[in-house]
Short mmCIF file of C-alpha atoms in Angstrom, two decimals:
data_model
loop_
_atom_site.label_atom_id
_atom_site.label_comp_id
_atom_site.label_asym_id
_atom_site.label_seq_id
_atom_site.Cartn_x
_atom_site.Cartn_y
_atom_site.Cartn_z
CA UNK A 1 75.50 77.65 -4.24
CA UNK A 2 76.12 81.38 -4.45
CA UNK A 3 79.53 82.47 -5.77
CA UNK A 4 82.07 83.72 -3.14
CA UNK A 5 82.13 87.35 -2.20
CA UNK A 6 85.26 89.41 -3.02
CA UNK A 7 87.06 90.33 0.10
CA UNK A 8 87.46 93.96 0.51
CA UNK A 9 85.34 96.87 1.67
CA UNK A 10 82.89 95.83 4.38
CA UNK A 11 79.24 95.59 3.26
CA UNK A 12 76.57 97.55 5.23
CA UNK A 13 75.10 94.28 6.25
CA UNK A 14 78.17 93.13 8.14
CA UNK A 15 79.26 94.87 11.36
CA UNK A 16 82.66 93.10 11.55
CA UNK A 17 85.69 94.35 9.76
CA UNK A 18 87.19 92.09 7.20
CA UNK A 19 90.77 92.57 8.10
CA UNK A 20 93.15 94.48 10.36
CA UNK A 21 96.82 95.38 9.91
CA UNK A 22 98.05 91.85 10.79
CA UNK A 23 95.51 89.59 9.09
CA UNK A 24 91.89 88.56 8.92
CA UNK A 25 89.69 88.56 11.97
CA UNK A 26 87.41 85.87 13.19
CA UNK A 27 84.10 86.48 14.84
CA UNK A 28 83.76 87.02 18.61
CA UNK A 29 87.40 88.39 18.89
CA UNK A 30 89.11 85.08 18.13
CA UNK A 31 92.48 85.22 16.32
CA UNK A 32 94.04 82.91 13.78
CA UNK A 33 97.44 81.31 14.34
CA UNK A 34 98.93 83.67 11.84
CA UNK A 35 97.64 86.65 13.85
CA UNK A 36 99.13 85.22 17.01
CA UNK A 37 102.47 84.64 15.38
CA UNK A 38 102.59 88.05 13.85
CA UNK A 39 101.58 89.59 17.20
CA UNK A 40 104.44 87.71 18.94
CA UNK A 41 106.98 89.02 16.29
CA UNK A 42 105.70 92.52 16.68
CA UNK A 43 106.32 92.47 20.41
CA UNK A 44 109.80 90.87 19.97
CA UNK A 45 110.98 93.27 17.13
CA UNK A 46 108.65 96.19 16.54
CA UNK A 47 110.63 97.57 13.58
CA UNK A 48 110.86 94.34 11.75
CA UNK A 49 107.29 93.43 12.42
CA UNK A 50 106.23 96.77 10.96
CA UNK A 51 107.83 95.90 7.68
CA UNK A 52 106.29 92.50 7.71
CA UNK A 53 102.87 94.02 8.34
CA UNK A 54 103.15 96.45 5.53
CA UNK A 55 104.18 93.73 3.10
CA UNK A 56 101.25 91.61 4.23
CA UNK A 57 98.87 94.50 3.81
CA UNK A 58 100.16 95.14 0.25
CA UNK A 59 99.70 91.47 -0.67
CA UNK A 60 96.14 91.48 0.64
CA UNK A 61 95.42 94.71 -1.27
CA UNK A 62 96.69 93.12 -4.47
CA UNK A 63 94.64 89.97 -3.85
CA UNK A 64 91.53 92.14 -3.25
CA UNK A 65 91.83 94.05 -6.56
CA UNK A 66 93.05 91.24 -8.78
CA UNK A 67 89.62 89.70 -9.65
CA UNK A 68 88.21 93.18 -10.40
CA UNK A 69 91.09 94.37 -12.59
CA UNK A 70 89.74 92.99 -15.90
CA UNK A 71 86.30 94.43 -15.28
CA UNK A 72 87.65 97.80 -14.28
CA UNK A 73 89.87 97.87 -17.36
CA UNK A 74 86.92 96.95 -19.55
CA UNK A 75 84.82 99.82 -18.23
CA UNK A 76 87.52 102.46 -17.85
CA UNK A 77 89.87 101.68 -20.79
CA UNK A 78 87.77 99.94 -23.49
CA UNK A 79 84.46 101.56 -22.99
CA UNK A 80 86.13 104.83 -21.76
CA UNK A 81 83.52 105.49 -19.03
CA UNK A 82 84.31 108.32 -16.64
CA UNK A 83 85.96 107.31 -13.39
CA UNK A 84 82.89 108.38 -11.34
CA UNK A 85 80.71 105.97 -13.31
CA UNK A 86 83.19 103.06 -13.05
CA UNK A 87 83.16 103.55 -9.30
CA UNK A 88 79.38 103.62 -9.22
CA UNK A 89 79.12 100.42 -11.24
CA UNK A 90 81.77 98.54 -9.28
CA UNK A 91 80.31 99.44 -5.89
CA UNK A 92 76.66 99.21 -6.70
CA UNK A 93 76.65 95.85 -8.44
CA UNK A 94 79.89 94.10 -7.35
CA UNK A 95 80.68 95.92 -4.06
CA UNK A 96 84.38 96.29 -5.10
CA UNK A 97 86.40 99.19 -3.75
CA UNK A 98 85.01 102.15 -1.76
CA UNK A 99 82.92 105.16 -2.61
CA UNK A 100 85.92 107.33 -3.13
CA UNK A 101 88.41 107.63 -5.90
CA UNK A 102 91.65 107.39 -3.80
CA UNK A 103 92.01 103.59 -4.21
CA UNK A 104 90.97 103.70 -7.79
CA UNK A 105 93.57 106.37 -8.59
CA UNK A 106 96.18 104.23 -6.93
CA UNK A 107 95.22 101.04 -8.71
CA UNK A 108 94.96 102.73 -12.20
CA UNK A 109 98.25 104.40 -11.63
CA UNK A 110 99.90 100.99 -10.90
CA UNK A 111 98.19 99.44 -13.88
CA UNK A 112 99.63 102.26 -16.03
CA UNK A 113 96.43 103.47 -17.48
CA UNK A 114 96.96 107.21 -16.88
CA UNK A 115 98.99 107.89 -19.99
CA UNK A 116 96.28 107.12 -22.54
CA UNK A 117 93.18 107.35 -20.43
CA UNK A 118 93.43 110.23 -17.96
CA UNK A 119 90.84 110.49 -15.20
CA UNK A 120 87.85 112.45 -16.28
CA UNK A 121 87.46 115.63 -14.25
CA UNK A 122 84.10 117.32 -13.60
CA UNK A 123 83.23 120.09 -15.89
CA UNK A 124 83.75 122.80 -13.14
CA UNK A 125 87.01 121.33 -11.89
CA UNK A 126 89.21 123.82 -13.63
CA UNK A 127 87.30 126.75 -12.32
CA UNK A 128 89.26 128.73 -9.81
CA UNK A 129 87.35 130.87 -7.41
CA UNK A 130 88.56 134.42 -7.41
CA UNK A 131 88.28 136.24 -4.04
CA UNK A 132 88.19 139.65 -5.76
CA UNK A 133 84.85 139.62 -7.56
CA UNK A 134 82.82 142.52 -8.77
CA UNK A 135 79.84 142.79 -6.45
CA UNK A 136 77.19 145.53 -6.78
CA UNK A 137 75.48 145.72 -3.50
CA UNK A 138 73.87 149.15 -4.13
CA UNK A 139 76.49 151.17 -2.40
CA UNK A 140 77.81 154.10 -4.39
CA UNK A 141 81.27 153.81 -2.79
CA UNK A 142 81.74 150.14 -3.87
CA UNK A 143 79.55 149.95 -6.98
CA UNK A 144 81.59 148.67 -9.96
CA UNK A 145 84.69 148.07 -7.82
CA UNK A 146 86.42 144.74 -7.15
CA UNK A 147 85.62 143.77 -3.58
CA UNK A 148 85.95 140.49 -1.65
CA UNK A 149 83.06 138.26 -2.02
CA UNK A 150 80.94 138.08 1.07
CA UNK A 151 80.49 134.62 2.60
CA UNK A 152 76.93 133.28 2.81
CA UNK A 153 75.90 132.05 6.18
CA UNK A 154 76.17 128.24 6.29
CA UNK A 155 72.86 126.30 6.58
CA UNK A 156 72.16 124.01 9.49
CA UNK A 157 73.86 120.69 9.75
CA UNK A 158 70.72 118.78 8.92
CA UNK A 159 70.33 120.66 5.68
CA UNK A 160 73.92 120.02 4.76
CA UNK A 161 73.63 116.26 5.13
CA UNK A 162 72.57 114.02 2.21
CA UNK A 163 69.12 112.52 2.73
CA UNK A 164 69.95 109.08 1.25
CA UNK A 165 72.84 107.23 2.82
CA UNK A 166 75.59 105.89 0.46
CA UNK A 167 74.75 102.32 1.64
CA UNK A 168 71.37 102.60 -0.19
CA UNK A 169 73.33 102.54 -3.51
CA UNK A 170 73.89 98.81 -3.35
CA UNK A 171 72.05 96.48 -5.71
CA UNK A 172 72.29 93.58 -3.24
CA UNK A 173 71.15 95.58 -0.23
CA UNK A 174 67.56 94.14 -0.13
CA UNK A 175 68.44 90.81 -1.69
CA UNK A 176 69.05 87.64 0.22
CA UNK A 177 71.87 86.35 -1.94
CA UNK A 178 75.43 87.57 -1.38
CA UNK A 179 77.08 90.09 -3.81
CA UNK A 180 78.41 88.48 -7.03
CA UNK A 181 81.95 87.64 -7.64
CA UNK A 182 83.53 89.46 -10.62
CA UNK A 183 85.77 86.41 -11.37
CA UNK A 184 82.92 83.95 -11.60
CA UNK A 185 80.51 86.03 -13.76
CA UNK A 186 79.78 85.54 -17.49
CA UNK A 187 80.81 88.63 -19.43
CA UNK A 188 77.17 89.76 -20.07
CA UNK A 189 75.46 88.68 -16.82
CA UNK A 190 75.09 92.25 -15.43
CA UNK A 191 75.33 94.27 -18.56
CA UNK A 192 71.68 95.40 -18.47
CA UNK A 193 72.27 96.56 -14.92
CA UNK A 194 75.33 98.51 -16.01
CA UNK A 195 73.51 99.92 -18.91
CA UNK A 196 70.86 101.39 -16.59
CA UNK A 197 73.46 103.18 -14.50
CA UNK A 198 75.37 104.42 -17.63
CA UNK A 199 72.18 105.86 -19.31
CA UNK A 200 71.00 107.68 -16.20
CA UNK A 201 74.46 109.21 -15.69
CA UNK A 202 74.77 110.36 -19.26
CA UNK A 203 71.21 111.70 -19.47
CA UNK A 204 71.57 113.89 -16.37
CA UNK A 205 75.15 115.00 -17.12
CA UNK A 206 74.12 115.79 -20.72
CA UNK A 207 71.40 118.16 -19.47
CA UNK A 208 73.01 119.77 -16.45
CA UNK A 209 76.61 118.91 -16.58
CA UNK A 210 77.76 120.62 -19.87
CA UNK A 211 79.34 124.09 -19.93
CA UNK A 212 76.71 125.45 -22.31
CA UNK A 213 73.65 124.49 -20.33
CA UNK A 214 70.27 124.50 -21.97
CA UNK A 215 68.52 123.88 -18.65
CA UNK A 216 68.85 125.44 -15.20
CA UNK A 217 67.02 125.11 -11.94
CA UNK A 218 65.57 127.07 -9.16
CA UNK A 219 64.06 125.88 -5.92
CA UNK A 220 60.68 125.01 -7.49
CA UNK A 221 61.78 123.22 -10.73
CA UNK A 222 63.43 123.29 -14.07
CA UNK A 223 63.99 126.36 -16.22
CA UNK A 224 64.56 126.46 -19.98
CA UNK A 225 67.15 128.58 -21.76
CA UNK A 226 64.93 131.72 -21.37
CA UNK A 227 64.75 131.29 -17.54
CA UNK A 228 61.08 130.18 -17.57
CA UNK A 229 59.49 127.06 -16.30
CA UNK A 230 58.59 124.76 -19.13
CA UNK A 231 54.92 123.68 -19.22
CA UNK A 232 55.92 120.09 -20.05
CA UNK A 233 56.78 119.61 -16.45
CA UNK A 234 53.08 119.93 -15.63
CA UNK A 235 52.20 117.23 -18.14
CA UNK A 236 54.90 114.91 -16.81
CA UNK A 237 53.50 115.32 -13.38
CA UNK A 238 50.02 114.23 -14.34
CA UNK A 239 51.17 110.87 -15.82
CA UNK A 240 52.04 109.19 -12.57
CA UNK A 241 48.78 110.61 -11.07
CA UNK A 242 46.78 108.78 -13.78
CA UNK A 243 48.63 105.57 -12.88
CA UNK A 244 47.78 106.02 -9.22
CA UNK A 245 44.10 106.61 -10.22
CA UNK A 246 44.28 103.31 -12.15
CA UNK A 247 45.59 101.44 -9.11
CA UNK A 248 42.70 102.76 -6.97
CA UNK A 249 40.19 101.66 -9.65
CA UNK A 250 41.73 98.14 -9.70
CA UNK A 251 41.37 97.93 -5.90
CA UNK A 252 37.63 98.83 -6.45
CA UNK A 253 37.34 96.00 -9.05
CA UNK A 254 36.81 98.59 -11.82
CA UNK A 255 39.38 97.02 -14.29
CA UNK A 256 37.74 98.45 -17.38
CA UNK A 257 37.99 102.04 -16.17
CA UNK A 258 41.52 101.32 -14.97
CA UNK A 259 42.39 100.19 -18.49
CA UNK A 260 40.94 103.42 -19.88
CA UNK A 261 42.98 105.42 -17.52
CA UNK A 262 46.26 103.70 -18.46
CA UNK A 263 45.50 104.19 -22.19
CA UNK A 264 44.92 107.90 -21.66
CA UNK A 265 48.20 108.10 -19.86
CA UNK A 266 50.03 106.46 -22.75
CA UNK A 267 48.28 108.82 -25.21
CA UNK A 268 49.36 111.78 -23.28
CA UNK A 269 52.98 110.40 -23.09
CA UNK A 270 52.97 109.84 -26.85
CA UNK A 271 52.67 113.65 -27.38
CA UNK A 272 55.72 114.50 -25.38
CA UNK A 273 57.99 111.44 -25.30
CA UNK A 274 60.05 112.59 -28.31
CA UNK A 275 61.31 115.58 -26.36
CA UNK A 276 64.38 115.29 -24.10
CA UNK A 277 63.10 117.02 -20.92
CA UNK A 278 64.71 116.90 -17.42
CA UNK A 279 61.30 115.95 -15.96
CA UNK A 280 61.70 112.53 -17.78
CA UNK A 281 64.31 111.33 -15.32
CA UNK A 282 62.11 112.52 -12.38
CA UNK A 283 58.75 111.01 -13.33
CA UNK A 284 59.95 107.96 -15.28
CA UNK A 285 60.67 105.94 -12.13
CA UNK A 286 57.23 106.77 -10.76
CA UNK A 287 55.63 105.53 -13.90
CA UNK A 288 57.60 102.27 -13.83
CA UNK A 289 56.97 101.59 -10.13
CA UNK A 290 53.22 102.39 -10.44
CA UNK A 291 52.76 100.22 -13.57
CA UNK A 292 54.96 97.41 -12.13
CA UNK A 293 52.61 97.40 -9.12
CA UNK A 294 49.60 97.09 -11.50
CA UNK A 295 51.45 94.37 -13.45
CA UNK A 296 51.57 92.23 -10.32
CA UNK A 297 47.79 92.40 -9.86
CA UNK A 298 46.62 92.35 -13.47
CA UNK A 299 49.38 90.79 -15.65
CA UNK A 300 47.16 90.59 -18.70
CA UNK A 301 47.22 94.38 -19.07
CA UNK A 302 50.94 94.45 -19.37
CA UNK A 303 51.13 98.18 -18.79
CA UNK A 304 54.90 98.29 -18.16
CA UNK A 305 55.60 96.50 -21.46
CA UNK A 306 53.37 99.00 -23.21
CA UNK A 307 55.24 101.87 -21.67
CA UNK A 308 58.57 100.49 -22.74
CA UNK A 309 57.31 99.74 -26.25
CA UNK A 310 56.00 103.34 -26.63
CA UNK A 311 59.37 104.87 -25.50
CA UNK A 312 61.25 102.66 -27.83
CA UNK A 313 59.19 103.86 -30.77
CA UNK A 314 60.41 107.31 -30.02
CA UNK A 315 64.01 106.35 -29.07
CA UNK A 316 64.82 103.08 -30.94
CA UNK A 317 68.61 103.67 -31.08
CA UNK A 318 70.69 102.42 -28.11
CA UNK A 319 73.20 105.19 -28.68
CA UNK A 320 70.60 107.57 -27.27
CA UNK A 321 70.47 107.63 -23.50
CA UNK A 322 66.76 107.03 -23.26
CA UNK A 323 66.91 104.17 -25.82
CA UNK A 324 69.79 102.63 -23.81
CA UNK A 325 67.78 102.91 -20.57
CA UNK A 326 64.62 101.24 -21.94
CA UNK A 327 66.57 98.51 -23.81
CA UNK A 328 68.44 97.69 -20.74
CA UNK A 329 65.41 97.52 -18.52
CA UNK A 330 63.67 95.16 -21.05
CA UNK A 331 66.63 92.82 -20.78
CA UNK A 332 66.28 92.45 -16.97
CA UNK A 333 64.39 89.47 -15.66
CA UNK A 334 61.15 89.92 -13.91
CA UNK A 335 62.64 88.70 -10.56
CA UNK A 336 65.29 91.46 -10.62
CA UNK A 337 63.38 94.31 -12.28
CA UNK A 338 62.23 95.90 -9.02
CA UNK A 339 65.82 95.88 -7.72
CA UNK A 340 67.11 97.31 -10.94
CA UNK A 341 64.46 100.14 -10.86
CA UNK A 342 65.51 100.86 -7.33
CA UNK A 343 69.28 101.33 -8.12
CA UNK A 344 68.38 103.36 -11.23
CA UNK A 345 66.19 105.61 -9.10
CA UNK A 346 68.93 105.98 -6.46
CA UNK A 347 71.48 106.77 -9.17
CA UNK A 348 69.23 109.51 -10.56
CA UNK A 349 68.70 111.07 -7.06
CA UNK A 350 72.51 110.92 -6.36
CA UNK A 351 73.43 112.47 -9.70
CA UNK A 352 70.87 115.28 -9.50
CA UNK A 353 72.02 115.99 -5.99
CA UNK A 354 75.65 116.34 -7.11
CA UNK A 355 74.76 118.73 -10.07
CA UNK A 356 71.82 120.85 -8.79
CA UNK A 357 71.64 120.03 -5.09
CA UNK A 358 68.80 118.44 -3.16
CA UNK A 359 67.21 121.72 -1.88
CA UNK A 360 64.91 121.42 -4.91
CA UNK A 361 61.29 120.52 -5.10
CA UNK A 362 61.88 117.95 -7.80
CA UNK A 363 64.70 116.19 -5.98
CA UNK A 364 62.82 116.22 -2.69
CA UNK A 365 59.77 114.77 -4.29
CA UNK A 366 61.89 111.95 -5.79
CA UNK A 367 63.22 111.16 -2.33
CA UNK A 368 59.83 111.19 -0.79
CA UNK A 369 58.37 108.94 -3.49
CA UNK A 370 61.24 106.51 -3.06
CA UNK A 371 60.56 106.50 0.66
CA UNK A 372 57.03 105.36 -0.03
CA UNK A 373 57.98 102.39 -2.18
CA UNK A 374 61.20 101.13 -0.52
CA UNK A 375 62.61 100.69 2.97
CA UNK A 376 63.59 103.90 4.78
CA UNK A 377 66.40 102.22 6.77
CA UNK A 378 69.12 104.26 5.12
CA UNK A 379 67.12 107.46 4.65
CA UNK A 380 67.86 110.32 7.16
CA UNK A 381 64.25 111.46 7.81
CA UNK A 382 65.25 114.36 10.01
CA UNK A 383 67.44 115.78 7.17
CA UNK A 384 64.62 115.26 4.70
CA UNK A 385 62.09 117.17 6.97
CA UNK A 386 64.59 119.93 7.46
CA UNK A 387 65.10 120.42 3.72
CA UNK A 388 61.37 120.40 3.16
CA UNK A 389 60.84 123.03 5.78
CA UNK A 390 63.65 125.23 4.39
CA UNK A 391 62.12 125.01 0.92
CA UNK A 392 58.63 125.69 2.20
CA UNK A 393 59.74 128.87 4.10
CA UNK A 394 61.72 130.11 1.09
CA UNK A 395 58.49 129.90 -0.99
CA UNK A 396 56.01 131.32 1.48
CA UNK A 397 57.96 133.92 3.45
CA UNK A 398 57.31 137.58 2.59
CA UNK A 399 59.67 138.49 -0.27
CA UNK A 400 60.19 134.87 -1.15
CA UNK A 401 59.62 133.02 -4.43
CA UNK A 402 55.89 132.87 -3.92
CA UNK A 403 53.32 130.49 -5.21
CA UNK A 404 53.44 132.01 -8.66
CA UNK A 405 56.74 130.28 -9.23
CA UNK A 406 54.98 127.02 -9.41
CA UNK A 407 53.57 127.88 -12.82
CA UNK A 408 50.26 129.16 -11.85
CA UNK A 409 48.38 131.38 -9.43
CA UNK A 410 46.42 128.47 -7.91
CA UNK A 411 47.60 126.02 -5.37
CA UNK A 412 47.30 122.86 -7.44
CA UNK A 413 51.05 122.23 -7.18
CA UNK A 414 51.45 122.93 -3.52
CA UNK A 415 49.68 119.79 -2.23
CA UNK A 416 52.39 117.40 -3.57
CA UNK A 417 54.94 119.36 -1.35
CA UNK A 418 52.69 119.17 1.62
CA UNK A 419 51.89 115.44 1.10
CA UNK A 420 55.57 114.66 0.72
CA UNK A 421 56.30 116.62 3.83
CA UNK A 422 53.77 114.64 5.84
CA UNK A 423 55.09 111.34 4.41
CA UNK A 424 58.60 112.25 5.36
CA UNK A 425 57.41 113.05 8.94
CA UNK A 426 55.90 109.62 9.52
CA UNK A 427 57.77 107.33 11.77
CA UNK A 428 58.47 103.63 11.22
CA UNK A 429 60.16 101.77 8.31
CA UNK A 430 58.20 103.68 5.62
CA UNK A 431 54.91 103.14 3.94
CA UNK A 432 55.01 100.88 0.85
CA UNK A 433 52.32 100.96 -1.76
#
C-alpha cells in the first residue's frame, strides 16, 4: 500500500482544492459536519467566526509543514543548501510547499533558522539599477554624459512566457503511484534523486552564476572568456548524433556496426570529458536518453553503464559536480532511471533559463529534444514556436548575427534549428522515440 500523501499544495493531477478557509472539502460539493457547524457559527457571529477560522487555518498550516520540518532542516541547515535548491527538492520529489519562497521564509522564520543560516540570495540581488547611466548613442551632444537609460521595447507575450510549465518539474507526474510521504521515508530512500538536482544546480551556477564568469552566451551558443565560441561545442554536438546513428543501425539489424558507432562515440568523449564545459549539461541528457533506449533493445551492450564508467574515470570524486551527478544516477534503480533523467533534464532547462534566458539556441534545442522523448502536456508549444521564430529572424535578418556565428561559414549547424522548429510545430502529444 502506498504511503499517504502530505496534505498541502494541490498536485497538478487533482482539480479539487484540498481545503478552504473553514475546513477540508469533499468531492462533488459535499460538506463535512465541521464545515456546516462553522458555517452556522459564521452566520450567527461573523467576528467570532473569523477568529475561529484563522485559528483553524493556522493549525492546518502547522499540520501540513510538521512532517517536512525535519527534511527541510536537514537540507537547509545541516547540508546548507541554498533556499532555491531546498524548494526545488521538496516540490519536485515530495510535493511539499509551493514554487515560491514566501511560505518557506515564513516557516524558517518561525523555526528560528535565520540567525545562523540566512537565506541565500542570488549573485545579482545586491545590484541596484541606476537610471543615470552613461550611454554613447553616437550623438555629439550627449556623448560621454550621464543620460537616462532608454527602455527596450518589450517582446510579445508569447516570447515572455516560459516554455515548460512549472507542473512538469514533478518527479511523480508520469508515475502511477502517489507522491511519497516525508514522514514515512527511510533517510536515504531518495538521496540519489536529490543528488541529481544538487549536482545540476551547482554545475550550472558554478559556470554562469558566479560574479567572475568564465563563460558567457549569445543567441547561438556559449562563449569563452575571450568572447569566442569554443570548438568543443561542435564535438559535444556530434556525440548524440552518433548514438542516433547507432539506434538506426539497430533497427536495421546491424548490431555490429551499431556497436562500432557507440565505441567511436565513447572514444571521442574520452578526449574531452575531463574538461568542464557548459555543453556537457546540454548534451549529457541526450546521450543518456539515446543510450537508455538502446539499452532496452540490446541490454548486452550496456552502453549507458559504459558511459557512466567513462565519466567516473575522469571525475571519481563525489565532491565534484559531475562526479556527484554520475554517482547519483548509478544508484538509481532501473525502474526509476528514466524518471530521474527527466527531472534532471527539466532542472537543467529551468536553471539555464533563469541564468541565461531561453532565447538561446542551446536552451531551445534542449526543450525541443525533451519534447521528442516525453509528453508535451505541460509544454507551451506556441511559446516555443514564437521563440524559435524570434531567434531565426535575429540570425537571418540583414544586419543580424548571421550564419557565421554558428562557428563556420557552412550551414551544417542550421538544420538542427530547423528540425527543432518543425518538431515544435507538430500537433498532438509529442513524438516519442
